[in-house]
mmCIF file of C-alpha atoms and ligand atoms in Angstrom:
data_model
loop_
_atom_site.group_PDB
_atom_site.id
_atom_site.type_symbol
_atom_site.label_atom_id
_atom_site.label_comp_id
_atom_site.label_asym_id
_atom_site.label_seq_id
_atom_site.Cartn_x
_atom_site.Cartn_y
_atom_site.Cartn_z
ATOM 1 C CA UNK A 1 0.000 0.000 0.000
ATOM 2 C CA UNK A 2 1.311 3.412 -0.829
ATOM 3 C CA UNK A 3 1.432 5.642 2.551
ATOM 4 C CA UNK A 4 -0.271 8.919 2.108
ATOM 5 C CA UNK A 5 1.513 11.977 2.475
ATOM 6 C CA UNK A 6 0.198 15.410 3.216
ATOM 7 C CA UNK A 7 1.521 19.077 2.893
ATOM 8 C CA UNK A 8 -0.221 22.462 4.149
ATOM 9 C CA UNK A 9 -3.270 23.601 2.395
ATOM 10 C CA UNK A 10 -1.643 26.054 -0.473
ATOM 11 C CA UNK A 11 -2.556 28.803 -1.446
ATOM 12 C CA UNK A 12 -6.254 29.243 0.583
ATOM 13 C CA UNK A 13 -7.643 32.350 0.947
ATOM 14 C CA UNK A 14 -10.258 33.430 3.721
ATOM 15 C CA UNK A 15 -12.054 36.622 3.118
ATOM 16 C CA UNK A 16 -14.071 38.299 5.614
ATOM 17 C CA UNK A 17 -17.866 37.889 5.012
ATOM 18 C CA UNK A 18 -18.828 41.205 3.009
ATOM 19 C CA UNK A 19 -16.155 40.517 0.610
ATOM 20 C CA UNK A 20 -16.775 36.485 0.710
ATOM 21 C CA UNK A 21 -20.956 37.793 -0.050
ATOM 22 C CA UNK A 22 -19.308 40.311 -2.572
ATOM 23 C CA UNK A 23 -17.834 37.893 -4.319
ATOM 24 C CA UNK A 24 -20.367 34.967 -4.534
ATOM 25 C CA UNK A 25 -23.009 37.327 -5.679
ATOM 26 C CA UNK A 26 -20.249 38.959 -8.369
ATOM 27 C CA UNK A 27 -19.558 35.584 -9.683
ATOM 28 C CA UNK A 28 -23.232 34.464 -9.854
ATOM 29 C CA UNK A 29 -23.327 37.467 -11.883
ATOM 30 C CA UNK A 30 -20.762 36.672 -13.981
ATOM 31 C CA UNK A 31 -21.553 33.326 -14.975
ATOM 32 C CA UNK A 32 -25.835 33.958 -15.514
ATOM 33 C CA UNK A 33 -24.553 35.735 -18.550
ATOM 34 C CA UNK A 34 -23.446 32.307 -20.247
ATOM 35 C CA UNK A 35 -25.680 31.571 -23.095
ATOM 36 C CA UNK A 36 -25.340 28.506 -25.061
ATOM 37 C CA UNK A 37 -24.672 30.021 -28.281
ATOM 38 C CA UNK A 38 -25.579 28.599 -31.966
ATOM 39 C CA UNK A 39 -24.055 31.101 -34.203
ATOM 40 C CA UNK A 40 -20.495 31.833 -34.453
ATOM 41 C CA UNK A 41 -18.011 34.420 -35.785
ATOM 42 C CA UNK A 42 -15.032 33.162 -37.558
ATOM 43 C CA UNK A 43 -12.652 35.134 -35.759
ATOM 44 C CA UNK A 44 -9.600 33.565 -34.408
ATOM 45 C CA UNK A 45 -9.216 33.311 -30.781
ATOM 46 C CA UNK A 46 -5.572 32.590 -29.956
ATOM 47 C CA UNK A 47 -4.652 29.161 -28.232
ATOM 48 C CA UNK A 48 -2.946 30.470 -25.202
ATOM 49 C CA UNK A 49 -6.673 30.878 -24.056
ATOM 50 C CA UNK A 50 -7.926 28.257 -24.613
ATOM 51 C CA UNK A 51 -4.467 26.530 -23.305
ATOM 52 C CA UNK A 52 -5.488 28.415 -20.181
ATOM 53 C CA UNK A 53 -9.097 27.570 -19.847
ATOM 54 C CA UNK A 54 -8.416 23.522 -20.666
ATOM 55 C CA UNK A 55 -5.547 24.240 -17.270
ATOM 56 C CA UNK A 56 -8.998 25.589 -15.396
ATOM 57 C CA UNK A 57 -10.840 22.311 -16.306
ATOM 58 C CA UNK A 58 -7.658 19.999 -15.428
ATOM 59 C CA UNK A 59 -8.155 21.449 -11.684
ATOM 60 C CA UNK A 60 -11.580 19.738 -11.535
ATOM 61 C CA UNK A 61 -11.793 17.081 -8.617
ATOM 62 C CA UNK A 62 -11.528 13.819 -10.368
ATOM 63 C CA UNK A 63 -12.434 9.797 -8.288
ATOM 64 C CA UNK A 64 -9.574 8.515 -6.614
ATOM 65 C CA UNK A 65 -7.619 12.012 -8.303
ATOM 66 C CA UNK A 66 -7.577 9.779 -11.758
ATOM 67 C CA UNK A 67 -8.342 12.944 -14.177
ATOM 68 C CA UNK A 68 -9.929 10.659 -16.518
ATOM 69 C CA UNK A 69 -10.480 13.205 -19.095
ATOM 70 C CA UNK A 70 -8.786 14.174 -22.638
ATOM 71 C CA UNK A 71 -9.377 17.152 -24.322
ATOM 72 C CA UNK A 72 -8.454 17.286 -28.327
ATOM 73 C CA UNK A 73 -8.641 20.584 -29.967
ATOM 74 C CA UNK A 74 -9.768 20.883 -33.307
ATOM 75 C CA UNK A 75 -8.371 23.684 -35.379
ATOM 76 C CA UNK A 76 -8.097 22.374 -38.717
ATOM 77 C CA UNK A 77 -10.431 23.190 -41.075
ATOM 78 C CA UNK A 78 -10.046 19.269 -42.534
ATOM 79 C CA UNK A 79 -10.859 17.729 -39.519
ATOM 80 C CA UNK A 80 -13.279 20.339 -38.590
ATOM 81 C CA UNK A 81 -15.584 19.458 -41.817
ATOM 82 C CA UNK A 82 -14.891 15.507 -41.703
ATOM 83 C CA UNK A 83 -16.196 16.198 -37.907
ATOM 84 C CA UNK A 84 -19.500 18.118 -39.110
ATOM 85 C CA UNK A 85 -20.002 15.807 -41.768
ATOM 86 C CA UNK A 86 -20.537 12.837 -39.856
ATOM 87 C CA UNK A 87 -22.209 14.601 -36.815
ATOM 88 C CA UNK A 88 -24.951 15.682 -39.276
ATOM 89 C CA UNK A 89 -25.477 12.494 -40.442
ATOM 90 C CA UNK A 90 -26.049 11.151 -37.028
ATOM 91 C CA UNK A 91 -28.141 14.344 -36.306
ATOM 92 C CA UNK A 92 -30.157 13.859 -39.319
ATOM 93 C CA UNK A 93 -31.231 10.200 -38.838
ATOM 94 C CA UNK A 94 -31.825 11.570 -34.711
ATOM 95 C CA UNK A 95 -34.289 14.096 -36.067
ATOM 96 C CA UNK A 96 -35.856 11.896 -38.939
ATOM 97 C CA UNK A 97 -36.188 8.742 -37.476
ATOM 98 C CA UNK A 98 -34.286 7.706 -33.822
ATOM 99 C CA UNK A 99 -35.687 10.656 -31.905
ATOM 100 C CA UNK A 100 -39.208 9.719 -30.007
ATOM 101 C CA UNK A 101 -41.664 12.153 -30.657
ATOM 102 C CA UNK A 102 -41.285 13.589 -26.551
ATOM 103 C CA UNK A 103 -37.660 14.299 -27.496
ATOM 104 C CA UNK A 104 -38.477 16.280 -30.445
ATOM 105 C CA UNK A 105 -41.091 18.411 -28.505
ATOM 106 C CA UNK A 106 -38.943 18.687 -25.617
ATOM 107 C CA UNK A 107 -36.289 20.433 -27.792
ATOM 108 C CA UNK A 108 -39.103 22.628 -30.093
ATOM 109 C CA UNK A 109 -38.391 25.702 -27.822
ATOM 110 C CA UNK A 110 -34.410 25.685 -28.572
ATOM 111 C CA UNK A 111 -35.379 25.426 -32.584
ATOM 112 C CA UNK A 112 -32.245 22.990 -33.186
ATOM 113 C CA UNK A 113 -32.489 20.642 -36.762
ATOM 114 C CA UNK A 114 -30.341 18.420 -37.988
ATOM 115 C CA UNK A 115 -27.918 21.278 -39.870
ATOM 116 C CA UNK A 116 -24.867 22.172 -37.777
ATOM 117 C CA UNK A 117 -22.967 24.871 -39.913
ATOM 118 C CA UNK A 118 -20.858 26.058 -36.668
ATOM 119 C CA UNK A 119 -18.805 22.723 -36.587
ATOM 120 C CA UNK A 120 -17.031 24.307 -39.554
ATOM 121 C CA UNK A 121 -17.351 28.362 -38.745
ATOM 122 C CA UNK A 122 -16.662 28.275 -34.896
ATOM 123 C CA UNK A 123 -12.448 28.409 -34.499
ATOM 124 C CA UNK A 124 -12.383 25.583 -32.400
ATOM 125 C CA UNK A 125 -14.090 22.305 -31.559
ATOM 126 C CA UNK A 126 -12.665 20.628 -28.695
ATOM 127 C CA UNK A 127 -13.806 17.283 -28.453
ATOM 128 C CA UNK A 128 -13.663 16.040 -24.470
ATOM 129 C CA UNK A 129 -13.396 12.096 -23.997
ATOM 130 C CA UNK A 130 -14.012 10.170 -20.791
ATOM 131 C CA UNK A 131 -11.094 7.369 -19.741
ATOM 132 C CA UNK A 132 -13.026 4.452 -19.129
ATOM 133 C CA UNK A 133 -9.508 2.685 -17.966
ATOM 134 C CA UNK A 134 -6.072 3.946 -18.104
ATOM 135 C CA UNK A 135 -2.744 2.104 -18.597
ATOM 136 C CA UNK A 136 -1.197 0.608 -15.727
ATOM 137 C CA UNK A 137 2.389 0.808 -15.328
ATOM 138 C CA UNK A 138 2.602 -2.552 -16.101
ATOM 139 C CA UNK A 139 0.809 -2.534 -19.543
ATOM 140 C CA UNK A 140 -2.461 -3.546 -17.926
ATOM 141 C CA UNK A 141 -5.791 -1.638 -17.200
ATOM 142 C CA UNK A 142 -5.779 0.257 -14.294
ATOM 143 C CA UNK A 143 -9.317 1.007 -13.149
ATOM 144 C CA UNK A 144 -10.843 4.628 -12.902
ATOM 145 C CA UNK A 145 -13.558 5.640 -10.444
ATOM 146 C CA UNK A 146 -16.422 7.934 -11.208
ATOM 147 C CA UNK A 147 -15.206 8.657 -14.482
ATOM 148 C CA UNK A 148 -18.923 10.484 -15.961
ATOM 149 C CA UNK A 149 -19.313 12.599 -12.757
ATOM 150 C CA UNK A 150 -15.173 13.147 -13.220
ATOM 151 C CA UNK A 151 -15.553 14.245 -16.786
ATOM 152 C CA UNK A 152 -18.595 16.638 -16.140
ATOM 153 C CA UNK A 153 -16.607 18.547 -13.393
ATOM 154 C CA UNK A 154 -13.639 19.227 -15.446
ATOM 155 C CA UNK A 155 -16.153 20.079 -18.775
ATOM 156 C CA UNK A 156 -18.307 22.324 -16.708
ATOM 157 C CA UNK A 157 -15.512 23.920 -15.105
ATOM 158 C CA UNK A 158 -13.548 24.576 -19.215
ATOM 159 C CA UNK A 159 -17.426 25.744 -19.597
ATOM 160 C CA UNK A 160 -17.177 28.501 -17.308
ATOM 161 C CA UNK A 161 -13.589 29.204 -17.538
ATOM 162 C CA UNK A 162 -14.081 29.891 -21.162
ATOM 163 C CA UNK A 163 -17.162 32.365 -20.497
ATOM 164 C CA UNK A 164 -15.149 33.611 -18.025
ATOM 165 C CA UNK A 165 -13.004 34.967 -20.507
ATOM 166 C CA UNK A 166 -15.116 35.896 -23.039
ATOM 167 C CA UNK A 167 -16.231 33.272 -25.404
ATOM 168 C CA UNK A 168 -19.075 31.219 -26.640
ATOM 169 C CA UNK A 169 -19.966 27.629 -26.173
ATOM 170 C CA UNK A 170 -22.021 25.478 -27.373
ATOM 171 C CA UNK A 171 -22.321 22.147 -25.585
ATOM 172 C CA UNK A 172 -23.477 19.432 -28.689
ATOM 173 C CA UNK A 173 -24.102 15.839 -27.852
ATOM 174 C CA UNK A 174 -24.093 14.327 -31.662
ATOM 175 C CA UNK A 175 -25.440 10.704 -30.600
ATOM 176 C CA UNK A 176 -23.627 8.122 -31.120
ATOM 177 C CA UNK A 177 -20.513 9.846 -31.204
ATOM 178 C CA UNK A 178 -18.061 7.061 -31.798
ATOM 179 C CA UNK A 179 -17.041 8.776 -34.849
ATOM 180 C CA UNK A 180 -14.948 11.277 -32.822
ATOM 181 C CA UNK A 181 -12.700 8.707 -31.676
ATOM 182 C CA UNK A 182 -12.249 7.505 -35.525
ATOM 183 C CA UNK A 183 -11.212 10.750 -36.956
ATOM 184 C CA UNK A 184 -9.601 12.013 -34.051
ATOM 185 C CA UNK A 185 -7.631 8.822 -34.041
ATOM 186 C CA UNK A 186 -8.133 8.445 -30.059
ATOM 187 C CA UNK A 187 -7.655 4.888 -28.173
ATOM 188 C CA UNK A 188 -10.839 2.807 -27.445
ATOM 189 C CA UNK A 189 -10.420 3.171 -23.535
ATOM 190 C CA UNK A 190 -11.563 6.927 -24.355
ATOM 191 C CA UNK A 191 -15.195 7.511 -24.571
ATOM 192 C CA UNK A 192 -16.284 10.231 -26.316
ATOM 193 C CA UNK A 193 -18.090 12.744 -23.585
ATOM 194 C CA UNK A 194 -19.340 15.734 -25.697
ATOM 195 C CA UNK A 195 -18.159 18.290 -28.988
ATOM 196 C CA UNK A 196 -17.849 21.711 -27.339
ATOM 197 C CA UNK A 197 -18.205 24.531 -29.892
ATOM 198 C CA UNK A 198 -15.610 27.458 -28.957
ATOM 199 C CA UNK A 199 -15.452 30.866 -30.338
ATOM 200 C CA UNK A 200 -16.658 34.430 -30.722
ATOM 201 C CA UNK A 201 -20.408 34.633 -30.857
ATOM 202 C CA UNK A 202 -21.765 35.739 -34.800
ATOM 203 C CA UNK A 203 -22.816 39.518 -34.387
ATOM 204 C CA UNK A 204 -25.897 38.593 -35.162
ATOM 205 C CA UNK A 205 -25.827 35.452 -32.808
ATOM 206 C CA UNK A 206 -29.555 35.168 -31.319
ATOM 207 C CA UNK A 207 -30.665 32.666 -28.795
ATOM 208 C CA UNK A 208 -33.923 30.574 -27.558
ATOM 209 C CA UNK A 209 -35.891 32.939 -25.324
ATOM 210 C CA UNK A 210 -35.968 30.422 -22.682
ATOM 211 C CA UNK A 211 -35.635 31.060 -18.977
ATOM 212 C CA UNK A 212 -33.978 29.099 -15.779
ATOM 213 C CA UNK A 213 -35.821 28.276 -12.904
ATOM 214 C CA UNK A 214 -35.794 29.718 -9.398
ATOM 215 C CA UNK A 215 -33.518 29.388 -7.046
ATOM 216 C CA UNK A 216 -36.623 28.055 -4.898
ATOM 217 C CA UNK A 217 -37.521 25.432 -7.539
ATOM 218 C CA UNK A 218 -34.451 23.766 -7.260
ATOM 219 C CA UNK A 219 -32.549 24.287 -4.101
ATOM 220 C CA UNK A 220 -34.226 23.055 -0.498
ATOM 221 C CA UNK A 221 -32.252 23.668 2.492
ATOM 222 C CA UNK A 222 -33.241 21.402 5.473
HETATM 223 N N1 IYR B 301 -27.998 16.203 -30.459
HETATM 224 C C1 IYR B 301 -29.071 16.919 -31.149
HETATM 225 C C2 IYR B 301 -30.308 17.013 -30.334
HETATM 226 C C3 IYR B 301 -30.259 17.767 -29.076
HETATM 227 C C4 IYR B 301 -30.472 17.095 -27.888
HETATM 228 C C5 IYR B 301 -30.527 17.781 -26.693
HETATM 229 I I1 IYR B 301 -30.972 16.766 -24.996
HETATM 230 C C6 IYR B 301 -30.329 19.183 -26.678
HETATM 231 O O1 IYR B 301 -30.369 19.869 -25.463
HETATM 232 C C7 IYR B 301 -30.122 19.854 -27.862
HETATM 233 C C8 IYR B 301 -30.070 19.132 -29.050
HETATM 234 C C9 IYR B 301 -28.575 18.290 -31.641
HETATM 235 O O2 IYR B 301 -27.500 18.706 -31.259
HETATM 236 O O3 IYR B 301 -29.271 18.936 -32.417
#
């Protein structure tokens, strides 16, 4: 068994309560600005940001400290296209003949179809797969723990961090997705998690007029 070993907490800070109330109500501010955003600019948006925000996510709490996520960042406009093309044809047998009529009424209000143009014009797509396993020293499978809930931390962490500095996402779920691992040439211990959709928001961008519940609706303190 490997002994623990333990160091001072770095780096906490304690604020006194105005400030600490300050703060959590700035930030709540901050971050009920994100909009999930359909309609991109082309602009570039340079890498060290988004090499910054992907360092955010990699801080996410993780089972048994595992970080079972990867993160591939699609730039290319090749790999972009090949990415959109086979997304839309999973998104147009989804909307044509897999999705159960619910489904399709649930998402009426957010007015999504089958075409997804921004794959191509957004600057980046980063693709974020789950590690079912990882390699074990000794060539084997080494088990990870919590690997979904793991993987969600980290991507809604890269979510906010990249809000947080001024971009647009767009969280798409093509389903199934196993074509990401084909053309992004990634092992078959990775599970493809979600397609996040990074970039400048069109000028024009408009989104659902859709609302988010109460605070009441969804929180109960006992
Ligand atoms: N993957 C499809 C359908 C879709 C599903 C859910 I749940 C959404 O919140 C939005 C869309 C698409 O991307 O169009």
């Amino acid at each position: 068994m490997t002994e623990p070993r333990f160091i001072p907490l770095p780096a906490y800070r304690r604020y006194p309560e105005e400030e600490m109330a300050r703060r959590a109500s700035e930030f709540y501010e901050e971050v009920r600005r994100r909009r999930t955003v359909r309609h991109y600019s082309d602009r570039p948006v340079s890498r060290a940001v988004i090499e910054d925000c992907l360092r955010a996510a990699g801080t996410a709490p993780s089972g048994a400290n595992r970080q079972p996520w990867h993160f591939v960042v699609v730039a290319e406009p090749e790999v972009k296209r090949r990415i959109r093309e086979a997304a839309e044809q999973e998104e147009r047998e989804f909307y044509r003949h897999r999705a159960p009529g619910d489904w399709l009424e649930a998402l009426a209000p957010l007015g999504t179809d089958e075409h997804k143009p921004f794959l191509e014009t957004a600057p980046y797509l980063i693709a974020v797969f789950a590690e079912r396993y990882g390699a074990a020293p000794d060539g084997g499978r080494e088990q990870n723990y919590y690997v979904t809930e793991s993987v969600g931390l980290a991507t809604g962490l890269l979510i906010t961090a990249l809000h947080h500095a001024g971009l647009a996402t767009l969280t798409h779920t093509p389903s199934p997705m196993g074509f990401l691992n084909e053309i992004l040439g990634r092992p078959p211990n990775e599970r493809p998690f979600l397609l996040l959709v990074v970039g400048y928001p069109a000028d024009d961008a408009v989104v659902p007029d859709i609302s988010r519940k109460p605070l009441e609706e969804f929180a109960t303190f006992v």
